[in-house]
Every structure is written in structure tokens, then in C-alpha cells.
Short mmCIF file of C-alpha atoms and ligand atoms in Angstrom, two decimals:
data_model
loop_
_atom_site.label_atom_id
_atom_site.label_comp_id
_atom_site.label_asym_id
_atom_site.label_seq_id
_atom_site.Cartn_x
_atom_site.Cartn_y
_atom_site.Cartn_z
CA MET A 24 -7.21 29.97 -17.48
CA ASP A 25 -8.84 26.51 -17.77
CA SER A 26 -11.21 25.80 -14.92
CA TYR A 27 -12.48 22.53 -13.41
CA ASP A 28 -14.84 21.39 -10.66
CA VAL A 29 -12.00 19.47 -8.97
CA ILE A 30 -8.22 19.44 -9.46
CA VAL A 31 -6.20 16.47 -8.14
CA ILE A 32 -2.48 16.90 -7.40
CA GLY A 33 -0.66 13.55 -7.70
CA VAL A 34 -2.28 10.87 -9.89
CA GLY A 35 -0.61 7.93 -8.11
CA SER A 36 -2.31 5.26 -5.99
CA MET A 37 -4.88 7.41 -4.20
CA GLY A 38 -5.11 10.34 -6.60
CA GLY A 39 -5.72 8.00 -9.56
CA ALA A 40 -8.61 6.35 -7.71
CA ALA A 41 -10.02 9.77 -6.77
CA CYS A 42 -9.93 10.90 -10.44
CA ASN A 43 -11.77 7.71 -11.42
CA ALA A 44 -14.43 8.11 -8.70
CA LEU A 45 -14.97 11.80 -9.54
CA ALA A 46 -15.22 11.21 -13.29
CA GLU A 47 -17.80 8.51 -12.61
CA ARG A 48 -19.92 11.10 -10.78
CA GLY A 49 -19.88 13.37 -13.82
CA VAL A 50 -17.63 15.94 -12.16
CA SER A 51 -15.13 17.79 -14.37
CA VAL A 52 -11.75 16.74 -13.02
CA LEU A 53 -8.15 17.64 -13.85
CA GLY A 54 -5.39 15.33 -12.58
CA LEU A 55 -1.81 16.59 -12.57
CA GLU A 56 1.10 14.15 -12.14
CA THR A 57 4.89 14.63 -12.27
CA TYR A 58 5.64 11.18 -13.76
CA GLN A 59 3.93 8.65 -16.07
CA PRO A 60 1.29 6.07 -14.97
CA GLY A 61 2.93 3.04 -13.32
CA HIS A 62 6.21 4.88 -12.53
CA ASP A 63 8.69 3.64 -9.91
CA GLN A 64 9.67 6.87 -8.13
CA GLY A 65 7.01 6.93 -5.39
CA SER A 66 5.16 4.26 -3.41
CA ALA A 67 3.25 2.32 -6.08
CA HIS A 68 5.71 -0.03 -7.82
CA GLY A 69 7.41 -3.37 -7.25
CA GLY A 70 4.79 -5.65 -8.80
CA THR A 71 2.69 -6.70 -5.79
CA ARG A 72 0.95 -5.32 -2.67
CA ILE A 73 -0.62 -7.36 0.11
CA ILE A 74 -4.37 -7.17 0.66
CA ARG A 75 -5.89 -8.83 3.73
CA GLN A 76 -8.98 -8.50 5.90
CA SER A 77 -8.20 -9.73 9.45
CA TYR A 78 -6.46 -6.44 10.07
CA PHE A 79 -4.16 -6.56 13.11
CA GLU A 80 -3.43 -2.82 12.92
CA ASP A 81 -6.97 -2.04 14.14
CA PRO A 82 -10.32 -3.82 13.59
CA ALA A 83 -11.76 -0.40 12.64
CA TYR A 84 -10.19 -0.84 9.19
CA VAL A 85 -12.29 -3.92 8.37
CA PRO A 86 -15.43 -2.13 7.04
CA LEU A 87 -13.19 -0.07 4.76
CA LEU A 88 -11.51 -3.24 3.52
CA ARG A 89 -14.88 -4.74 2.64
CA SER A 90 -15.67 -1.67 0.53
CA ALA A 91 -12.18 -1.75 -0.98
CA TYR A 92 -12.57 -5.38 -2.08
CA ASP A 93 -15.78 -4.42 -3.93
CA GLY A 94 -13.82 -1.58 -5.53
CA TRP A 95 -10.99 -3.89 -6.62
CA ARG A 96 -13.47 -6.16 -8.40
CA LYS A 97 -15.08 -3.19 -10.10
CA LEU A 98 -11.71 -1.81 -11.25
CA GLU A 99 -10.80 -5.19 -12.75
CA THR A 100 -14.11 -5.36 -14.60
CA GLU A 101 -13.97 -1.78 -15.86
CA SER A 102 -10.33 -1.91 -16.94
CA GLY A 103 -10.26 -5.50 -18.24
CA ARG A 104 -6.91 -5.85 -16.43
CA SER A 105 -5.87 -8.60 -14.04
CA ILE A 106 -5.17 -6.79 -10.78
CA MET A 107 -6.15 -8.95 -7.77
CA ASN A 108 -5.33 -12.53 -6.82
CA LEU A 109 -6.76 -13.93 -3.58
CA CYS A 110 -4.17 -16.64 -2.95
CA GLY A 111 -4.75 -16.63 0.86
CA GLY A 112 -2.86 -14.98 3.72
CA ILE A 113 -1.10 -16.21 6.87
CA TYR A 114 -0.11 -14.06 9.87
CA ILE A 115 2.37 -15.77 12.16
CA GLY A 116 3.54 -14.79 15.63
CA ASP A 117 3.93 -15.93 19.20
CA PRO A 118 0.59 -15.97 21.06
CA GLU A 119 0.97 -12.41 22.44
CA ASN A 120 2.25 -10.84 19.24
CA PRO A 121 -0.11 -8.35 17.54
CA VAL A 122 0.47 -10.00 14.15
CA PHE A 123 -1.26 -13.11 15.45
CA ALA A 124 -3.37 -11.80 18.35
CA GLY A 125 -4.51 -8.63 16.52
CA SER A 126 -5.44 -10.61 13.40
CA ARG A 127 -7.52 -12.96 15.54
CA GLU A 128 -9.22 -10.04 17.31
CA ALA A 129 -10.19 -8.42 13.98
CA ALA A 130 -11.40 -11.73 12.52
CA GLU A 131 -13.54 -12.56 15.57
CA LYS A 132 -14.93 -9.06 15.96
CA HIS A 133 -16.05 -8.90 12.32
CA GLY A 134 -16.95 -12.57 11.81
CA LEU A 135 -14.29 -13.12 9.12
CA ALA A 136 -13.68 -16.72 8.02
CA HIS A 137 -10.32 -17.95 9.30
CA GLU A 138 -8.38 -20.91 10.67
CA ILE A 139 -5.88 -21.02 13.54
CA LEU A 140 -2.79 -23.15 12.87
CA ASP A 141 -0.01 -24.27 15.23
CA ALA A 142 3.63 -24.64 14.19
CA SER A 143 3.37 -28.24 13.02
CA GLU A 144 0.23 -27.48 10.99
CA ILE A 145 2.00 -24.50 9.40
CA ARG A 146 4.97 -26.70 8.46
CA SER A 147 2.90 -29.47 6.95
CA ARG A 148 0.59 -27.17 5.02
CA PHE A 149 3.31 -24.79 3.81
CA PRO A 150 6.60 -26.71 3.48
CA THR A 151 8.54 -23.52 2.64
CA MET A 152 8.09 -22.41 6.28
CA ASP A 153 9.74 -23.53 9.52
CA PRO A 154 8.29 -21.30 12.27
CA ALA A 155 9.28 -21.29 15.97
CA ASP A 156 7.79 -24.22 17.89
CA ASP A 157 5.41 -22.04 19.89
CA ALA A 158 4.30 -19.93 16.88
CA LEU A 159 0.62 -19.64 16.05
CA ALA A 160 -0.92 -18.41 12.82
CA LEU A 161 -4.18 -17.06 11.56
CA TYR A 162 -4.86 -18.17 7.99
CA GLU A 163 -7.55 -16.55 5.84
CA ASP A 164 -8.60 -17.37 2.27
CA ASN A 165 -9.83 -13.86 1.61
CA ALA A 166 -6.35 -12.32 1.31
CA GLY A 167 -3.73 -12.11 -1.41
CA TYR A 168 -2.22 -9.39 -3.49
CA VAL A 169 -2.97 -6.64 -5.98
CA ARG A 170 -0.74 -5.27 -8.74
CA PRO A 171 0.26 -1.62 -8.05
CA GLU A 172 1.46 -0.57 -11.52
CA GLU A 173 -1.59 -2.16 -13.16
CA THR A 174 -3.79 -0.35 -10.64
CA THR A 175 -2.50 3.14 -11.32
CA ILE A 176 -2.58 2.54 -15.07
CA ALA A 177 -6.11 1.08 -14.84
CA ASN A 178 -7.42 4.01 -12.78
CA ALA A 179 -5.90 6.48 -15.24
CA GLU A 180 -7.35 4.68 -18.26
CA VAL A 181 -10.81 4.26 -16.77
CA ALA A 182 -10.91 7.84 -15.42
CA ALA A 183 -9.91 9.23 -18.83
CA ARG A 184 -12.56 7.11 -20.52
CA LYS A 185 -15.15 8.57 -18.14
CA GLY A 186 -14.07 12.09 -19.07
CA ALA A 187 -11.26 13.08 -16.66
CA THR A 188 -8.47 15.28 -18.04
CA LEU A 189 -5.16 13.78 -16.90
CA ARG A 190 -1.85 15.52 -17.53
CA PHE A 191 1.21 13.33 -16.91
CA GLY A 192 4.74 14.72 -16.90
CA GLU A 193 3.34 17.94 -15.44
CA PRO A 194 4.46 18.63 -11.84
CA VAL A 195 2.57 21.13 -9.71
CA ILE A 196 4.93 23.80 -8.42
CA TRP A 197 2.42 25.85 -6.44
CA TRP A 198 -1.19 25.72 -5.30
CA GLY A 199 -3.24 28.17 -3.27
CA ALA A 200 -6.74 29.09 -2.17
CA THR A 201 -8.36 32.02 -3.99
CA PRO A 202 -10.33 34.76 -2.20
CA GLY A 203 -13.56 33.57 -3.87
CA GLY A 204 -13.33 30.15 -2.15
CA GLY A 205 -11.78 28.24 -5.06
CA VAL A 206 -8.21 27.17 -5.80
CA GLU A 207 -5.47 27.92 -8.28
CA VAL A 208 -2.69 25.57 -9.34
CA ILE A 209 0.50 26.35 -11.25
CA THR A 210 2.72 23.99 -13.24
CA PRO A 211 5.57 24.77 -15.66
CA GLN A 212 3.01 24.31 -18.47
CA GLY A 213 0.12 26.42 -17.18
CA ARG A 214 -2.26 27.82 -14.59
CA TYR A 215 -5.53 26.12 -13.69
CA GLY A 216 -8.54 27.13 -11.63
CA GLY A 217 -10.81 24.83 -9.64
CA ASP A 218 -13.71 24.90 -7.19
CA ARG A 219 -12.12 22.13 -5.13
CA LEU A 220 -8.68 20.58 -4.73
CA ILE A 221 -7.53 17.12 -3.69
CA VAL A 222 -3.86 16.80 -2.68
CA THR A 223 -2.53 13.22 -2.81
CA PRO A 224 1.24 13.67 -3.23
CA GLY A 225 2.51 10.50 -1.49
CA ALA A 226 6.06 10.99 -0.21
CA TRP A 227 6.07 14.57 -1.53
CA ALA A 228 3.53 15.60 1.15
CA PRO A 229 6.13 17.52 3.22
CA GLN A 230 6.60 19.84 0.21
CA MET A 231 3.05 19.95 -1.18
CA LEU A 232 1.31 20.21 2.21
CA ALA A 233 4.02 22.15 4.05
CA ASP A 234 1.46 24.52 5.60
CA MET A 235 -0.19 21.61 7.49
CA GLY A 236 3.05 20.93 9.39
CA LEU A 237 2.32 17.19 9.50
CA PRO A 238 4.81 15.11 11.52
CA LEU A 239 5.44 12.70 8.62
CA SER A 240 8.53 10.52 8.44
CA ILE A 241 9.47 9.75 4.82
CA GLU A 242 11.32 6.43 4.83
CA ARG A 243 13.46 4.43 2.42
CA MET A 244 12.17 0.85 2.27
CA ILE A 245 13.47 -2.11 0.27
CA PHE A 246 11.86 -5.02 -1.58
CA HIS A 247 14.15 -8.04 -2.05
CA TRP A 248 13.63 -10.94 -4.45
CA PHE A 249 15.58 -14.14 -3.57
CA THR A 250 15.87 -17.46 -5.40
CA PRO A 251 14.75 -20.39 -3.22
CA ASP A 252 16.51 -23.77 -3.19
CA PHE A 253 14.07 -25.76 -5.32
CA SER A 254 15.95 -28.99 -4.64
CA ALA A 255 14.96 -28.68 -0.95
CA VAL A 256 11.36 -27.48 -1.53
CA PRO A 257 10.06 -27.77 -5.11
CA TYR A 258 8.95 -24.68 -7.07
CA GLU A 259 5.25 -25.54 -6.90
CA TYR A 260 5.23 -24.96 -3.10
CA TRP A 261 6.56 -21.40 -3.55
CA HIS A 262 4.10 -20.60 -6.32
CA GLU A 263 0.93 -18.53 -5.82
CA ASP A 264 -1.26 -21.58 -6.50
CA ARG A 265 0.08 -23.19 -3.28
CA HIS A 266 1.56 -20.36 -1.23
CA PRO A 267 -0.16 -17.48 0.61
CA ILE A 268 1.02 -13.95 1.32
CA TYR A 269 2.40 -13.68 4.86
CA VAL A 270 3.35 -11.42 7.74
CA GLU A 271 5.51 -12.79 10.55
CA GLU A 272 6.94 -11.56 13.83
CA THR A 273 7.83 -14.07 16.52
CA HIS A 274 9.54 -13.13 19.81
CA ALA A 275 10.22 -9.57 18.58
CA ASN A 276 12.34 -10.81 15.67
CA GLN A 277 11.34 -7.81 13.49
CA GLN A 278 8.24 -8.00 11.33
CA ILE A 279 8.59 -9.28 7.77
CA TYR A 280 6.02 -9.66 5.03
CA GLY A 281 6.05 -11.13 1.57
CA PHE A 282 4.48 -12.88 -1.35
CA PRO A 283 4.42 -16.22 -3.13
CA MET A 284 6.21 -16.48 -6.48
CA THR A 285 4.00 -14.68 -8.99
CA ASP A 286 6.23 -14.14 -12.01
CA GLY A 287 7.64 -17.52 -13.00
CA ARG A 288 10.43 -19.74 -11.73
CA ASP A 289 13.12 -17.12 -12.26
CA GLY A 290 11.07 -14.22 -10.89
CA GLY A 291 12.25 -14.61 -7.28
CA PHE A 292 10.46 -14.85 -3.94
CA LYS A 293 9.73 -11.28 -2.83
CA LEU A 294 9.82 -10.04 0.75
CA GLY A 295 10.75 -7.10 2.94
CA PHE A 296 10.95 -5.74 6.46
CA PHE A 297 7.68 -4.20 7.56
CA ARG A 298 7.87 -0.73 9.12
CA VAL A 299 11.66 -0.54 9.53
CA GLY A 300 12.92 2.16 7.20
CA THR A 301 15.63 4.79 7.02
CA PRO A 302 14.52 8.45 7.08
CA THR A 303 14.96 10.19 3.72
CA THR A 304 13.10 12.54 1.37
CA ALA A 305 11.37 11.82 -1.93
CA ASN A 306 13.95 13.84 -3.84
CA THR A 307 17.13 12.65 -2.12
CA ILE A 308 16.48 8.91 -1.54
CA ASP A 309 19.46 6.62 -2.23
CA ARG A 310 17.99 4.10 -4.70
CA VAL A 311 21.00 1.76 -4.71
CA VAL A 312 20.53 -1.40 -2.63
CA ARG A 313 23.75 -2.81 -1.16
CA ASP A 314 24.81 -6.46 -0.82
CA GLU A 315 24.85 -6.10 2.99
CA GLU A 316 21.22 -4.98 2.91
CA ASN A 317 20.25 -8.05 0.91
CA GLU A 318 22.17 -10.35 3.27
CA THR A 319 20.67 -8.76 6.42
CA MET A 320 17.23 -9.41 4.92
CA ARG A 321 18.15 -12.97 3.97
CA ASP A 322 19.42 -13.76 7.50
CA ARG A 323 16.16 -12.61 9.01
CA ALA A 324 13.98 -14.23 6.33
CA ARG A 325 15.70 -17.61 6.80
CA GLN A 326 14.37 -17.78 10.37
CA LEU A 327 11.04 -18.60 8.69
CA PHE A 328 12.18 -19.75 5.21
CA PRO A 329 15.36 -21.79 5.78
CA HIS A 330 15.65 -22.68 2.08
CA LEU A 331 15.91 -19.13 0.79
CA THR A 332 19.56 -19.71 -0.08
CA GLY A 333 19.86 -18.88 -3.81
CA PRO A 334 20.99 -15.73 -5.59
CA VAL A 335 19.36 -12.32 -5.20
CA VAL A 336 17.20 -11.76 -8.31
CA GLN A 337 16.71 -8.04 -7.71
CA ALA A 338 16.17 -5.42 -4.99
CA LYS A 339 14.40 -2.07 -5.21
CA THR A 340 13.70 0.88 -2.96
CA CYS A 341 10.26 2.37 -2.28
CA LEU A 342 9.01 5.26 -0.14
CA TYR A 343 6.88 5.08 3.02
CA SER A 344 5.18 8.19 4.49
CA VAL A 345 4.68 7.36 8.15
CA THR A 346 2.53 9.16 10.75
CA PRO A 347 3.29 8.86 14.51
CA ASP A 348 0.28 6.54 15.09
CA GLU A 349 0.61 4.83 11.67
CA HIS A 350 -2.98 5.73 10.75
CA PHE A 351 -3.66 7.59 7.48
CA VAL A 352 -4.33 11.30 7.00
CA VAL A 353 -7.57 11.65 5.03
CA GLY A 354 -9.88 14.62 5.45
CA THR A 355 -10.46 18.28 4.85
CA HIS A 356 -7.45 20.60 5.02
CA PRO A 357 -7.71 22.38 8.41
CA ALA A 358 -7.18 25.84 6.88
CA HIS A 359 -9.13 25.47 3.60
CA GLU A 360 -12.50 23.74 3.41
CA GLN A 361 -12.28 23.49 -0.40
CA VAL A 362 -9.12 21.35 -0.13
CA SER A 363 -9.07 17.64 0.82
CA VAL A 364 -5.91 15.69 1.55
CA GLY A 365 -4.87 12.04 1.44
CA CYS A 366 -1.37 11.20 2.64
CA GLY A 367 0.60 9.50 5.43
CA PHE A 368 -0.49 6.00 4.37
CA SER A 369 2.25 4.63 6.64
CA GLY A 370 3.25 1.66 4.48
CA HIS A 371 -0.15 -0.05 4.49
CA GLY A 372 -2.38 2.08 2.28
CA PHE A 373 -2.43 0.29 -1.03
CA LYS A 374 -5.08 -2.28 -0.22
CA PHE A 375 -7.50 0.61 0.45
CA VAL A 376 -6.95 2.41 -2.88
CA PRO A 377 -10.51 2.10 -4.31
CA VAL A 378 -12.26 3.14 -1.08
CA ILE A 379 -9.88 6.05 -0.43
CA GLY A 380 -10.70 7.24 -3.97
CA GLU A 381 -14.41 7.17 -3.08
CA ILE A 382 -13.82 8.96 0.24
CA LEU A 383 -11.81 11.73 -1.42
CA ALA A 384 -14.51 12.09 -4.09
CA ASP A 385 -17.15 12.33 -1.31
CA LEU A 386 -15.16 15.02 0.48
CA ALA A 387 -14.64 17.02 -2.72
CA THR A 388 -18.26 16.85 -3.85
CA ALA A 389 -20.23 16.81 -0.57
CA GLY A 390 -17.75 17.96 2.08
CA ARG A 391 -18.40 14.74 4.04
CA THR A 392 -18.38 10.95 3.71
CA ASP A 393 -20.39 8.05 5.13
CA HIS A 394 -17.30 5.84 5.29
CA PRO A 395 -15.76 5.51 8.78
CA VAL A 396 -12.78 7.87 8.67
CA ALA A 397 -12.47 9.07 12.29
CA LEU A 398 -9.06 7.34 12.64
CA PHE A 399 -7.67 9.45 9.79
CA ASP A 400 -8.68 12.92 11.02
CA PRO A 401 -6.03 15.49 10.03
CA ARG A 402 -6.80 17.30 13.32
CA ARG A 403 -6.24 14.34 15.65
CA PRO A 404 -3.89 14.86 18.61
CA ALA A 405 -1.32 12.34 17.29
CA LEU A 406 -0.63 14.72 14.39
CA ALA A 407 -0.14 17.83 16.52
CA ALA A 408 3.22 19.33 15.65
CA ILE A 409 5.87 18.23 18.13
C1 LIG B 189 8.13 -1.19 0.14
C2 LIG B 189 6.67 -0.92 0.20
C3 LIG B 189 5.79 -1.96 0.43
C4 LIG B 189 4.44 -1.73 0.57
N1 LIG B 189 3.62 -2.81 0.77
C5 LIG B 189 2.29 -2.60 0.90
C6 LIG B 189 1.42 -3.70 0.99
O1 LIG B 189 1.83 -4.87 0.88
N2 LIG B 189 0.09 -3.46 1.16
C7 LIG B 189 -0.41 -2.20 1.25
O2 LIG B 189 -1.62 -2.06 1.45
N3 LIG B 189 0.40 -1.13 1.13
C8 LIG B 189 1.72 -1.30 0.94
N4 LIG B 189 2.56 -0.24 0.77
C9 LIG B 189 2.02 1.12 0.93
C10 LIG B 189 1.34 1.67 -0.29
O3 LIG B 189 2.01 1.32 -1.47
C11 LIG B 189 1.20 3.17 -0.12
O4 LIG B 189 0.53 3.44 1.11
C12 LIG B 189 0.46 3.83 -1.26
O5 LIG B 189 0.99 3.47 -2.51
C13 LIG B 189 0.52 5.35 -1.08
O6 LIG B 189 -0.21 5.96 -2.12
P1 LIG B 189 -0.06 7.51 -2.45
O7 LIG B 189 -1.09 7.83 -3.47
O8 LIG B 189 -0.04 8.28 -1.17
O9 LIG B 189 1.41 7.67 -3.06
P2 LIG B 189 1.92 7.42 -4.64
O10 LIG B 189 1.25 6.21 -5.16
O11 LIG B 189 3.36 7.49 -4.57
O12 LIG B 189 1.27 8.65 -5.38
C14 LIG B 189 1.65 9.98 -5.14
C15 LIG B 189 1.81 10.64 -6.51
O13 LIG B 189 1.88 12.04 -6.37
C16 LIG B 189 2.76 12.51 -7.38
N5 LIG B 189 3.20 13.85 -7.01
C17 LIG B 189 3.88 14.24 -5.91
N6 LIG B 189 4.12 15.56 -5.92
C18 LIG B 189 3.57 16.03 -7.07
C19 LIG B 189 3.48 17.32 -7.65
N7 LIG B 189 4.04 18.38 -7.07
N8 LIG B 189 2.85 17.45 -8.83
C20 LIG B 189 2.29 16.40 -9.46
N9 LIG B 189 2.36 15.13 -8.95
C21 LIG B 189 2.97 14.97 -7.77
C22 LIG B 189 3.87 11.47 -7.36
O14 LIG B 189 4.66 11.51 -8.52
C23 LIG B 189 3.09 10.18 -7.21
O15 LIG B 189 2.77 9.62 -8.47
C24 LIG B 189 3.93 -0.43 0.53
C25 LIG B 189 4.78 0.63 0.22
C26 LIG B 189 6.14 0.39 0.03
C27 LIG B 189 7.04 1.54 -0.30
#
């Protein structure tokens, strides 16, 4: 039986970064992944993911974001791939809404450069948008997007170059702790031994971490790409050179988020509902998007983007793994100290990929990390089985 210092189950967003970080430390690492790098069956596809720093979810995420940004730059350099574009970000809401008020709190608490805009300033600066008259926005330059498929491919390439063994198309069907304090993993192709295990299975966590009994809700989410009316607002205003990423929720009108046009005039303007999914499982998700779903999205989106009137370019599903408090699950497995887990990224994990990789590598090699991870404790009360 082949044996490794660390085995990683799931070489997707987080597992790929963990393999890269471990290989860099000279650790012998085996990564096992059901699909191929850059696949579209989990949570890491669809072309773009928002990254931002004035984090309305909780200011405690800001130090991690600073580390993650350093990691994104490093991954671009090491892979030679274009992954990150800081085209700016705008977070719009009524004055009490967390999208606006929480962003401002995080920016002020951590001294992040930002501007506050009122509705008329938003309209004149970004002619695609027509927010409510009492809307306010926080705008920051240090936000934009990263490319998810490029990221997972880059992490796999760089990890392999540093010596990691990565086996794609090889699903893990069982793992367990061994009496000697190590682990054993079984796939249809073989059996592997390891001193440590990292389990990063994304939306397959209910199966791969069943013994933890985590209260995770696996949700079907949709990305929609619409064609704007370029005769009303010319293409250049929708393009990433002139348009930021955005999150908006005004007067409880259901949070949306989206991107500028990044893939040419015919590529569509991509957006989605934030945190409003339909419960499903990773193996049974309905991947067909219906016309009604596109039109419901368009009706909501046009409250902010009235000129989003052209044809639907495409629509795709994606999986969220949501915890009750929407904070991640990153830490040591409660029943096995040689096993670390990373899951439950609750629809906002991608921007943290490089730093989560470092944290998981810390846990696997030292049993602890200096990064602030108290929010993500697998033993926290919010995760107690209901
Ligand atoms: C619609 C949508 C929009 C999003 N927008 C954003 C955004 O703008 N910004 C942001 O920060 N985040 C965003 N996210 C969230 C982010 O993409 C996820 O939090 C992140 O990708 C989760 O990473 P992961 O490693 O847990 O899952 P994945 O990247 O899915 O990786 C898990 C991997 O484990 C593999 N696996 C599972 N079981 C096994 C097994 N038994 N054997 C071998 N391999 C296995 C899977 O095949 C998969 O490759 C969005 C997600 C979605 C769905």
C-alpha cells in the first residue's frame, strides 16, 4: 500500500490550495479527486468569483482576506495564469442594510480605503445602475474577481510541479482512522495510507463527513448571463474596464450580486441571487435552468439595471454548502486529531482559497494555525446537531 505524509480528499477549490501549500513545505502529499481540474459539477465553475475586502458578513474575515490577496498574487506568479482582476467593487443598500452598513463597519474598523456614494453619484458614475433614491453605496478599488476554473487548474499544476501526487478521476469511496493514529483511504483503483488526512469534499460533505453530523444545507444556485441593451447604455459601461463587481439589497428586495462583462460583447452580463437556493444534494441536483427562473432573476435585476432587457446568453447551476450561521467549517475533526476538515463555505468561500489552503496545511503539519479561525470551529454551538 502506497503511503504519504498527508492525503487530501477532494482537489477542488480548497483541497487544490491545500495540496499546493503542503507540497511547498516539502510534505509528501496525495490528492484524490472524482473529476478533472476545472470541472463544473461542484462549486468552482462559472468563470468568475467575487473578491472584496470591506466584508459585511463580519469584519473578522478582513485579516484572512489580506492574506488571501497575497496568496492570489503568488498563485498568479507561480502558475503564469491570469486569475485575478481588481476592477473595483460596490455594495449598495438602504442605510440600515448590512450590505451597506456592514461593509462600512468593516472598512472603518480595518482602515480600508473606500468611498461612500449616494444614489445620484452611483447613477452618474455607473450609468448601468438606477438604484432607489435613498440608496447608499460603499465603493472600494481593492475588489474584483478571480477565475475559479483557472484557480483549480493552477493549484493542481503548481502542486504537481512541487512534487504532489494528484490522481484525478479517482473518487474516494471510504476513509477511516487506523489504530496506529494514521489514516487509510480506499478508491476503486487502490488503497492508500497516510499519517494525516484533509477532507475538502465541497457539496459532498454530507457523505464524506457523515460521522460529524454537520447541519449543512446543500443548495442549488443559479448563475444567469443576460444581454444588456447597448443602445440605451453602450457596451463600454458594462465592461470590466468601467464597471465594478456589485452586491445590492435595498428595502429587503433580496440580495443580488454580479460582475461586469469579462468575456466580450456577446459574453453576457453575469449575476445571481445571493444566499437564496433550493435544497438538493450533490448527486441529485437538477442542472436544467428553466425560462421562469431566468425571468424571475431578470425582474429582480432590473430594479437596479433597468436596461438588462436582451436575450439570456446562458444559465448554469452551482452548489452551495451552507451552515446555520453561514461561517465556514475549518478545523480538526472532533473525533480524529489526524484529520482536518474544510467545508460549509456557505456560498462565500472562494475569495479565501489561498489562505484556507495555508490553514489546512498548518493543521495537517503542526496541528494548529496562527491565522484567526475561531469563527470556523467545527465544535461551535451553531453546528450542534439539531
Ligand atoms: C453560484 C455560486 C456563486 C458563488 N460566488 C462566489 C463568489 O462570488 N465569491 C466567493 O468567494 N465565493 C463564491 N461562491 C462560493 C465558492 O465557490 C465556494 O465556497 C467554494 O468553491 C467551495 O470550495 P470547496 O473546495 O469546498 O468545493 P469544490 O470546489 O466543489 O471542491 C470539492 C471537490 O471535492 C471533490 N470530491 C467530493 N467528494 C469526493 C470524493 N469522495 N472523492 C474525491 N473527490 C471528491 C469534488 O469533486 C470537488 O472537486 C459561489 C458558489 C456558487 C455555487
